[in-house]
Coordinates of C-alpha atoms in Angstrom, one line a residue:
M1 CA 134.9 109.5 -79.9
T2 CA 131.2 111.0 -80.4
F3 CA 127.3 108.8 -80.4
P4 CA 125.0 109.2 -83.0
P5 CA 122.1 110.7 -80.2
K6 CA 119.3 108.4 -79.4
R7 CA 116.5 108.0 -81.2
I8 CA 113.7 105.2 -80.6
P9 CA 113.3 102.9 -83.2
I10 CA 110.2 103.4 -86.0
P11 CA 107.5 100.4 -85.7
K12 CA 107.7 98.7 -90.0
N13 CA 104.3 100.5 -89.6
G14 CA 104.6 103.7 -88.7
V15 CA 106.4 106.7 -89.3
D16 CA 108.9 109.2 -88.5
Y17 CA 107.6 113.0 -87.0
R18 CA 110.4 114.3 -87.5
N19 CA 111.6 116.2 -90.4
K20 CA 107.3 116.2 -91.1
I21 CA 105.1 119.7 -91.1
V22 CA 101.5 118.1 -90.0
L23 CA 98.0 118.9 -90.1
A24 CA 96.8 119.7 -85.6
P25 CA 94.0 117.1 -84.8
M26 CA 90.7 119.2 -85.1
V27 CA 87.2 118.5 -84.0
R28 CA 84.5 119.5 -87.0
S29 CA 87.4 120.4 -88.5
G30 CA 89.6 117.1 -88.7
E31 CA 87.5 114.8 -90.9
L32 CA 88.1 113.3 -93.8
P33 CA 87.7 115.7 -97.0
S34 CA 89.5 118.4 -94.8
R35 CA 92.6 116.4 -94.3
L36 CA 92.8 115.1 -97.4
L37 CA 92.9 118.4 -99.7
A38 CA 95.7 119.1 -96.3
L39 CA 97.1 116.0 -97.7
K40 CA 96.6 117.7 -101.7
Y41 CA 98.3 120.9 -100.6
G42 CA 101.7 119.2 -98.8
A43 CA 100.8 118.0 -95.2
D44 CA 103.4 115.6 -94.6
L45 CA 100.8 113.5 -92.2
V46 CA 97.6 114.1 -90.6
W47 CA 95.9 113.8 -87.4
G48 CA 92.5 113.3 -87.2
P49 CA 89.6 114.5 -84.9
E50 CA 89.7 113.1 -80.9
T51 CA 87.9 110.4 -80.9
V52 CA 86.0 108.6 -77.3
D53 CA 87.6 105.9 -77.1
K54 CA 84.7 103.8 -75.8
S55 CA 82.2 105.1 -78.1
M56 CA 84.6 103.3 -81.0
I57 CA 84.2 99.6 -78.9
G58 CA 81.6 98.5 -80.7
T59 CA 81.5 99.8 -83.8
T60 CA 81.3 98.1 -87.3
K61 CA 84.2 98.5 -89.2
R62 CA 83.6 97.7 -92.7
F63 CA 84.6 99.6 -96.1
N64 CA 82.1 101.2 -98.5
S65 CA 82.9 100.8 -101.9
I66 CA 80.8 103.6 -103.5
T67 CA 83.5 106.1 -102.1
S68 CA 86.7 103.0 -101.2
T69 CA 87.1 103.9 -97.6
I70 CA 86.7 102.6 -94.7
D71 CA 83.4 103.1 -92.3
F72 CA 82.9 102.0 -89.3
T73 CA 79.2 103.1 -87.5
R74 CA 76.7 102.4 -84.9
L75 CA 73.9 102.4 -84.6
P76 CA 71.8 105.6 -82.8
S77 CA 71.6 104.6 -79.0
N78 CA 71.0 108.1 -77.7
G79 CA 66.9 107.7 -78.6
S80 CA 64.1 109.7 -80.1
R81 CA 60.7 110.0 -79.5
F82 CA 59.5 110.1 -83.2
P83 CA 62.5 108.4 -84.4
P84 CA 62.4 108.5 -88.4
P85 CA 60.7 106.0 -90.3
F86 CA 64.4 103.7 -91.2
Q87 CA 67.1 104.3 -88.3
R88 CA 70.4 104.7 -89.6
E89 CA 73.6 103.8 -88.8
S90 CA 75.4 106.9 -86.7
L91 CA 79.3 107.3 -88.7
L92 CA 82.2 107.7 -86.0
Y93 CA 85.1 107.5 -88.0
R94 CA 85.9 107.2 -91.3
L95 CA 89.0 106.6 -92.8
H96 CA 90.5 105.9 -96.6
P97 CA 93.2 103.6 -96.9
A98 CA 94.3 104.5 -100.8
R99 CA 94.8 109.0 -99.7
E100 CA 95.8 109.2 -96.2
G101 CA 96.4 105.3 -94.3
R102 CA 99.3 106.0 -94.2
R103 CA 100.0 109.3 -93.3
L104 CA 97.0 109.6 -90.8
I105 CA 97.7 109.5 -87.3
F106 CA 94.5 108.4 -85.1
Q107 CA 94.2 110.2 -81.8
I108 CA 91.8 108.6 -78.7
G109 CA 90.8 110.9 -75.4
T110 CA 91.4 108.3 -72.9
S111 CA 92.0 108.1 -69.3
S112 CA 91.5 104.4 -68.7
P113 CA 94.0 102.1 -70.3
I114 CA 92.2 99.1 -71.1
H115 CA 89.2 101.2 -73.1
A116 CA 92.6 102.7 -74.8
V117 CA 94.1 100.1 -75.8
E118 CA 91.0 97.9 -76.4
A119 CA 90.3 100.6 -78.5
A120 CA 93.0 101.2 -80.2
K121 CA 93.4 98.5 -82.0
L122 CA 89.8 99.0 -84.1
V123 CA 92.4 101.1 -85.9
A124 CA 95.7 99.9 -85.5
A125 CA 95.9 97.7 -88.5
D126 CA 94.6 100.9 -90.9
V127 CA 96.8 104.3 -89.6
A128 CA 100.9 104.9 -89.0
G129 CA 99.9 105.4 -86.0
I130 CA 98.1 106.2 -82.5
D131 CA 98.2 109.9 -79.9
V132 CA 97.0 110.6 -77.1
N133 CA 95.5 113.2 -76.4
A134 CA 96.6 114.8 -73.3
G135 CA 95.6 118.5 -74.0
C136 CA 92.4 119.4 -74.7
P137 CA 91.1 121.5 -72.1
K138 CA 87.4 121.8 -73.8
P139 CA 84.9 120.2 -70.3
F140 CA 83.3 117.6 -72.6
S141 CA 86.9 115.8 -72.6
T142 CA 88.3 116.8 -69.5
S143 CA 85.0 115.9 -67.6
G144 CA 85.9 111.7 -67.7
G145 CA 89.6 112.3 -66.9
M146 CA 90.8 112.7 -69.9
G147 CA 92.3 115.0 -71.9
A148 CA 93.9 118.1 -70.1
A149 CA 92.9 116.5 -67.0
L150 CA 95.2 114.1 -67.5
L151 CA 98.5 116.5 -66.7
Q152 CA 96.7 116.3 -63.1
T153 CA 97.2 112.6 -63.6
P154 CA 101.0 112.0 -65.3
D155 CA 100.8 108.1 -63.7
L156 CA 97.9 107.3 -64.7
L157 CA 99.0 109.5 -68.6
A158 CA 102.2 107.5 -68.4
S159 CA 100.2 103.9 -67.5
I160 CA 97.3 103.9 -70.7
L161 CA 100.6 105.0 -73.0
T162 CA 102.6 102.2 -72.2
A163 CA 99.8 99.7 -72.9
L164 CA 99.6 101.5 -75.1
V165 CA 103.4 100.4 -76.5
K166 CA 103.0 97.4 -75.6
E167 CA 99.6 96.1 -77.0
V168 CA 98.7 98.4 -80.0
G169 CA 102.8 99.8 -80.8
E170 CA 104.2 96.3 -80.3
V171 CA 101.6 93.6 -81.8
Y172 CA 100.7 96.1 -85.1
E173 CA 104.3 96.9 -85.7
I174 CA 103.0 101.4 -85.3
G175 CA 103.7 104.4 -83.3
I176 CA 102.4 105.0 -80.7
S177 CA 102.7 109.3 -79.4
V178 CA 100.4 112.3 -77.1
K179 CA 99.7 115.5 -77.7
I180 CA 100.2 118.0 -74.3
R181 CA 100.2 121.6 -73.0
L182 CA 102.6 123.5 -71.0
L183 CA 101.8 123.1 -67.4
E184 CA 102.9 126.2 -64.7
T185 CA 106.9 125.9 -64.4
A186 CA 109.5 124.5 -66.8
E187 CA 110.6 122.5 -63.8
Q188 CA 107.5 120.8 -63.6
T189 CA 106.8 120.3 -68.0
E190 CA 110.7 118.8 -67.9
A191 CA 109.9 116.3 -65.3
L192 CA 106.2 115.0 -67.1
V193 CA 107.9 114.9 -70.8
R194 CA 110.9 112.7 -69.3
K195 CA 108.0 110.7 -68.0
L196 CA 105.8 110.1 -70.8
C197 CA 109.5 109.5 -72.7
R198 CA 110.0 106.4 -71.0
T199 CA 107.2 105.0 -72.0
G200 CA 108.0 103.8 -75.4
I201 CA 106.3 106.2 -77.6
T202 CA 107.9 107.9 -80.2
G203 CA 107.3 111.0 -80.8
L204 CA 105.6 113.9 -78.5
T205 CA 104.0 117.4 -79.4
V206 CA 103.8 120.4 -77.0
H207 CA 100.7 122.9 -77.9
C208 CA 102.0 125.7 -76.3
R209 CA 99.1 127.0 -74.0
T210 CA 98.7 126.5 -71.0
T211 CA 95.5 124.8 -70.0
P212 CA 93.6 127.5 -69.2
M213 CA 95.2 129.6 -72.0
R214 CA 92.5 130.7 -75.0
P215 CA 93.5 129.5 -78.7
R216 CA 93.2 134.4 -79.0
E217 CA 96.4 134.3 -76.3
R218 CA 99.5 134.5 -77.9
A219 CA 101.2 130.9 -78.2
I220 CA 104.5 131.3 -75.0
R221 CA 107.4 129.7 -76.7
E222 CA 109.9 129.6 -73.6
Q223 CA 109.6 126.1 -72.4
L224 CA 110.2 125.2 -75.6
R225 CA 113.4 124.6 -76.6
M226 CA 113.9 123.2 -73.5
I227 CA 111.5 120.2 -74.6
A228 CA 113.0 119.2 -77.6
D229 CA 116.4 119.0 -75.4
V230 CA 114.3 116.3 -73.4
C231 CA 112.8 114.8 -76.1
K232 CA 116.1 114.5 -78.0
D233 CA 118.1 112.8 -74.3
E234 CA 115.2 110.6 -74.5
G235 CA 114.6 109.8 -78.3
V236 CA 111.7 110.4 -79.2
A237 CA 110.0 113.0 -82.4
C238 CA 108.9 116.9 -81.0
L239 CA 106.4 118.8 -82.8
M240 CA 106.0 122.7 -82.1
N241 CA 101.9 123.2 -82.6
G242 CA 100.1 126.6 -81.0
D243 CA 99.7 129.9 -83.2
V244 CA 101.4 128.9 -86.7
R245 CA 100.2 129.9 -89.5
N246 CA 102.3 128.4 -92.8
K247 CA 104.1 126.0 -94.2
D248 CA 107.2 128.4 -94.1
E249 CA 107.0 130.0 -90.6
A250 CA 106.9 126.2 -89.2
R251 CA 109.9 125.1 -90.7
Q252 CA 111.3 127.9 -89.7
L253 CA 110.2 128.3 -85.9
A254 CA 111.2 124.5 -85.9
R255 CA 114.7 125.9 -86.7
E256 CA 114.7 128.2 -84.0
Y257 CA 113.5 126.2 -80.7
G258 CA 115.1 122.8 -82.0
T259 CA 112.0 121.0 -82.5
D260 CA 111.8 118.2 -85.2
G261 CA 108.8 119.6 -87.2
A262 CA 105.4 121.3 -86.5
M263 CA 101.4 121.6 -86.4
I264 CA 99.2 123.5 -88.2
A265 CA 95.5 124.0 -86.3
T266 CA 93.8 127.6 -87.1
A267 CA 95.1 128.3 -90.5
A268 CA 94.9 124.8 -92.2
E269 CA 91.3 125.1 -90.8
S270 CA 90.6 128.3 -93.0
N271 CA 92.6 127.6 -95.8
S272 CA 94.0 123.9 -96.6
S273 CA 96.8 125.6 -98.7
C274 CA 98.5 127.1 -96.6
F275 CA 100.4 123.7 -96.4
R276 CA 102.5 124.8 -99.8
T277 CA 105.0 126.4 -99.3
A278 CA 105.8 130.6 -100.8
E279 CA 107.9 128.8 -103.7
E280 CA 105.4 127.4 -104.7
G281 CA 102.6 129.7 -104.9
G282 CA 101.9 130.1 -100.9
L283 CA 97.9 130.5 -100.1
L284 CA 95.1 129.8 -103.8
P285 CA 92.0 132.5 -103.3
W286 CA 89.5 131.0 -101.5
Q287 CA 87.3 131.1 -104.4
E288 CA 89.9 128.1 -105.5
V289 CA 89.9 126.6 -101.9
V290 CA 86.4 125.7 -101.1
T291 CA 85.6 123.9 -104.6
E292 CA 88.1 122.2 -103.7
Y293 CA 86.8 121.4 -100.5
I294 CA 83.4 120.1 -102.2
K295 CA 84.7 118.3 -103.9
T296 CA 86.9 116.7 -101.6
A297 CA 83.4 116.0 -99.6
L298 CA 81.0 114.3 -102.2
E299 CA 83.6 111.9 -103.3
V300 CA 83.4 110.5 -99.9
D301 CA 79.7 111.3 -99.3
N302 CA 80.9 113.9 -96.3
K303 CA 77.9 114.6 -93.6
F304 CA 76.1 117.3 -95.5
G305 CA 76.7 119.6 -91.7
N306 CA 80.4 118.7 -90.9
T307 CA 80.5 120.0 -95.4
K308 CA 78.7 123.2 -94.5
F309 CA 81.0 124.3 -91.5
L310 CA 83.7 124.0 -93.0
I311 CA 82.7 126.3 -96.0
A312 CA 82.1 128.6 -93.9
Q313 CA 85.1 128.8 -91.3
I314 CA 87.2 129.1 -95.6
M315 CA 84.7 132.3 -97.1
P316 CA 85.4 135.0 -95.6
G317 CA 83.2 136.8 -93.9
K318 CA 81.9 139.2 -95.5
E319 CA 81.9 138.2 -98.7
Q320 CA 78.3 138.1 -100.0
V321 CA 77.9 134.5 -101.3
N322 CA 78.5 134.0 -97.5
R323 CA 75.1 134.9 -96.1
K324 CA 73.3 132.4 -98.4
L325 CA 74.7 129.6 -97.0
V326 CA 72.1 129.3 -94.2
G327 CA 69.3 128.3 -96.2
W328 CA 71.7 125.9 -98.2
R329 CA 70.0 122.6 -97.0
N330 CA 72.4 120.0 -99.3
Y331 CA 75.2 119.6 -102.0
V332 CA 72.8 120.8 -104.8
D333 CA 72.3 124.0 -103.4
V334 CA 75.4 124.8 -101.9
C335 CA 76.7 123.7 -106.9
A336 CA 74.1 126.7 -107.5
G337 CA 74.5 128.6 -104.8
L338 CA 78.8 128.3 -105.5
D339 CA 77.8 128.0 -109.5
L340 CA 78.9 124.4 -109.9
A341 CA 77.1 123.8 -112.7
E342 CA 79.7 120.5 -113.3
L343 CA 79.5 119.1 -110.0
H344 CA 74.8 119.0 -110.0
D345 CA 75.0 115.5 -111.2
L346 CA 77.3 114.1 -108.1
A347 CA 75.9 116.7 -105.9
A348 CA 72.0 115.3 -106.3
E349 CA 73.8 112.0 -105.9
V350 CA 75.0 112.4 -102.8
D351 CA 72.3 113.7 -101.3
G352 CA 69.9 110.9 -101.7
R353 CA 72.9 108.7 -100.5
L354 CA 73.2 110.5 -97.2
G355 CA 68.9 111.2 -97.6
I356 CA 68.5 115.3 -98.2
T357 CA 67.5 115.9 -101.1
A358 CA 64.6 118.1 -101.0
E359 CA 61.5 115.6 -101.6
Q360 CA 63.0 113.5 -98.4
R361 CA 63.3 115.7 -96.4
E362 CA 59.9 116.5 -97.9
E363 CA 59.3 112.7 -96.6
Q364 CA 60.7 112.9 -93.5
M365 CA 59.5 116.1 -91.8
A366 CA 55.8 114.8 -92.9
A367 CA 56.8 111.5 -91.0
V368 CA 57.9 112.9 -87.8
K369 CA 55.2 115.4 -87.9
K370 CA 52.9 111.9 -87.9
A371 CA 54.5 110.9 -85.1
K372 CA 54.2 113.4 -83.0
T373 CA 50.2 113.5 -83.7
K374 CA 50.2 110.4 -83.3
D375 CA 52.1 110.3 -79.8
K376 CA 49.7 113.4 -79.2
S377 CA 45.9 111.5 -79.8
A378 CA 47.2 108.4 -77.3
R379 CA 48.2 111.0 -74.6
T380 CA 45.2 112.5 -75.4
A381 CA 43.5 109.6 -74.7
A382 CA 45.0 108.4 -71.7
G383 CA 44.4 112.0 -69.7
K384 CA 40.2 110.7 -70.8
M385 CA 40.9 107.6 -69.0
G386 CA 42.5 109.1 -66.3
G387 CA 40.6 111.5 -65.8
K388 CA 37.5 108.9 -65.7
R389 CA 39.2 106.8 -63.5
R390 CA 39.7 109.7 -61.4
I391 CA 36.3 110.4 -61.3
D392 CA 34.6 106.3 -61.3
T393 CA 37.5 106.5 -57.7
S394 CA 36.1 109.8 -56.5
A395 CA 32.6 107.6 -56.2
K396 CA 33.0 104.9 -54.6
I397 CA 32.8 105.1 -50.4
S398 CA 36.1 103.6 -48.5
V399 CA 36.3 101.0 -46.8
S400 CA 36.0 102.6 -43.4
E401 CA 33.0 104.7 -45.0
R402 CA 30.8 101.7 -45.0
G403 CA 32.3 100.1 -41.9
F404 CA 31.2 103.4 -40.1
A405 CA 27.4 103.0 -42.1
A406 CA 26.7 99.5 -41.3
A407 CA 28.1 100.3 -37.2
S408 CA 24.9 102.8 -37.4
A409 CA 23.0 101.1 -38.8
T410 CA 23.4 98.5 -36.4
A411 CA 23.4 100.9 -33.9
S412 CA 20.0 102.3 -34.5
A413 CA 18.0 98.9 -35.2
T414 CA 19.6 97.6 -31.8
P415 CA 16.6 98.4 -29.0

């Protein structure tokens, strides 16, 4: 008698990672417009960029009626010698409940069960799952004990996942998952995967590189089938990541290695239409993709710096128009540079809301210049006062000198 394979139950508000080709979590390339475009072209799920727990804690959550998004914001706390006259709140995270909500996985950077739970609770009602980043090798993550550093502290990682499952997953009825890298030996990787699968998670993604490996180094897949088998034994969905170029290849690799699906990262950064199958027409020309990206960015008031970065990833480096990119200062410049006259009016509106029109930039520069001049004048005045005090002080006679002079006078007067 055969029994059905073991499966960790998928919570009511969660999503099963099985048979899914998804957008990988990427800093800058995983912001809202990129996620929406990936979904438009055929991604089954999208991961947001890693968001550090402490940066989310203390944010204000509000619905943005202009963009129909949920925004998590806070006032800047880093300070500035010359703050703008009207300081804007910093946007930490933006999601679109109607267009991505139940297909969005929020990835958290953490090294603390307490902070992980506190941050995850802020967003749990608006997403399909919480994923812990245990694979990022960059110093900004590992220096705080997060990302790939967690691979060296498996007990801590397991405790974070257990806390999230109990205090967030079960409460909000969503799945908890983790993304890891390979360890040095198959035995070490197997032990880690089995340990993590027994925390109650519903999904595990493995990036097929070790922590020291860089993206330019070819992904290694020798351990992949073993990992997939362990996940199946434990009833946990398994996704693969690393050098996956398009949806067709993702499906083929999943079949070959026995995983439940795959993540696409770098290929999606340069052309989101990689989520289209060959049957659907495959990759679209970059001009069409960049136009759709700009439209989407305008619809959600995306930060211009992020939009400019993604445009640079999509446009081929040798294109003549790419050389003009560095000079674009706002969305109106972008539309003019790419001959998108139909988007000009919307671009002007968004520039105004973001405070980046040509006129606003001139006002900001003037305000900063005025503040610098005022600061310089204050420091100059302070310097003069200090100099005067130093001169006055040097002219004074010390107590010891006065005592010595008085004693000498007395001695001279004594017969």
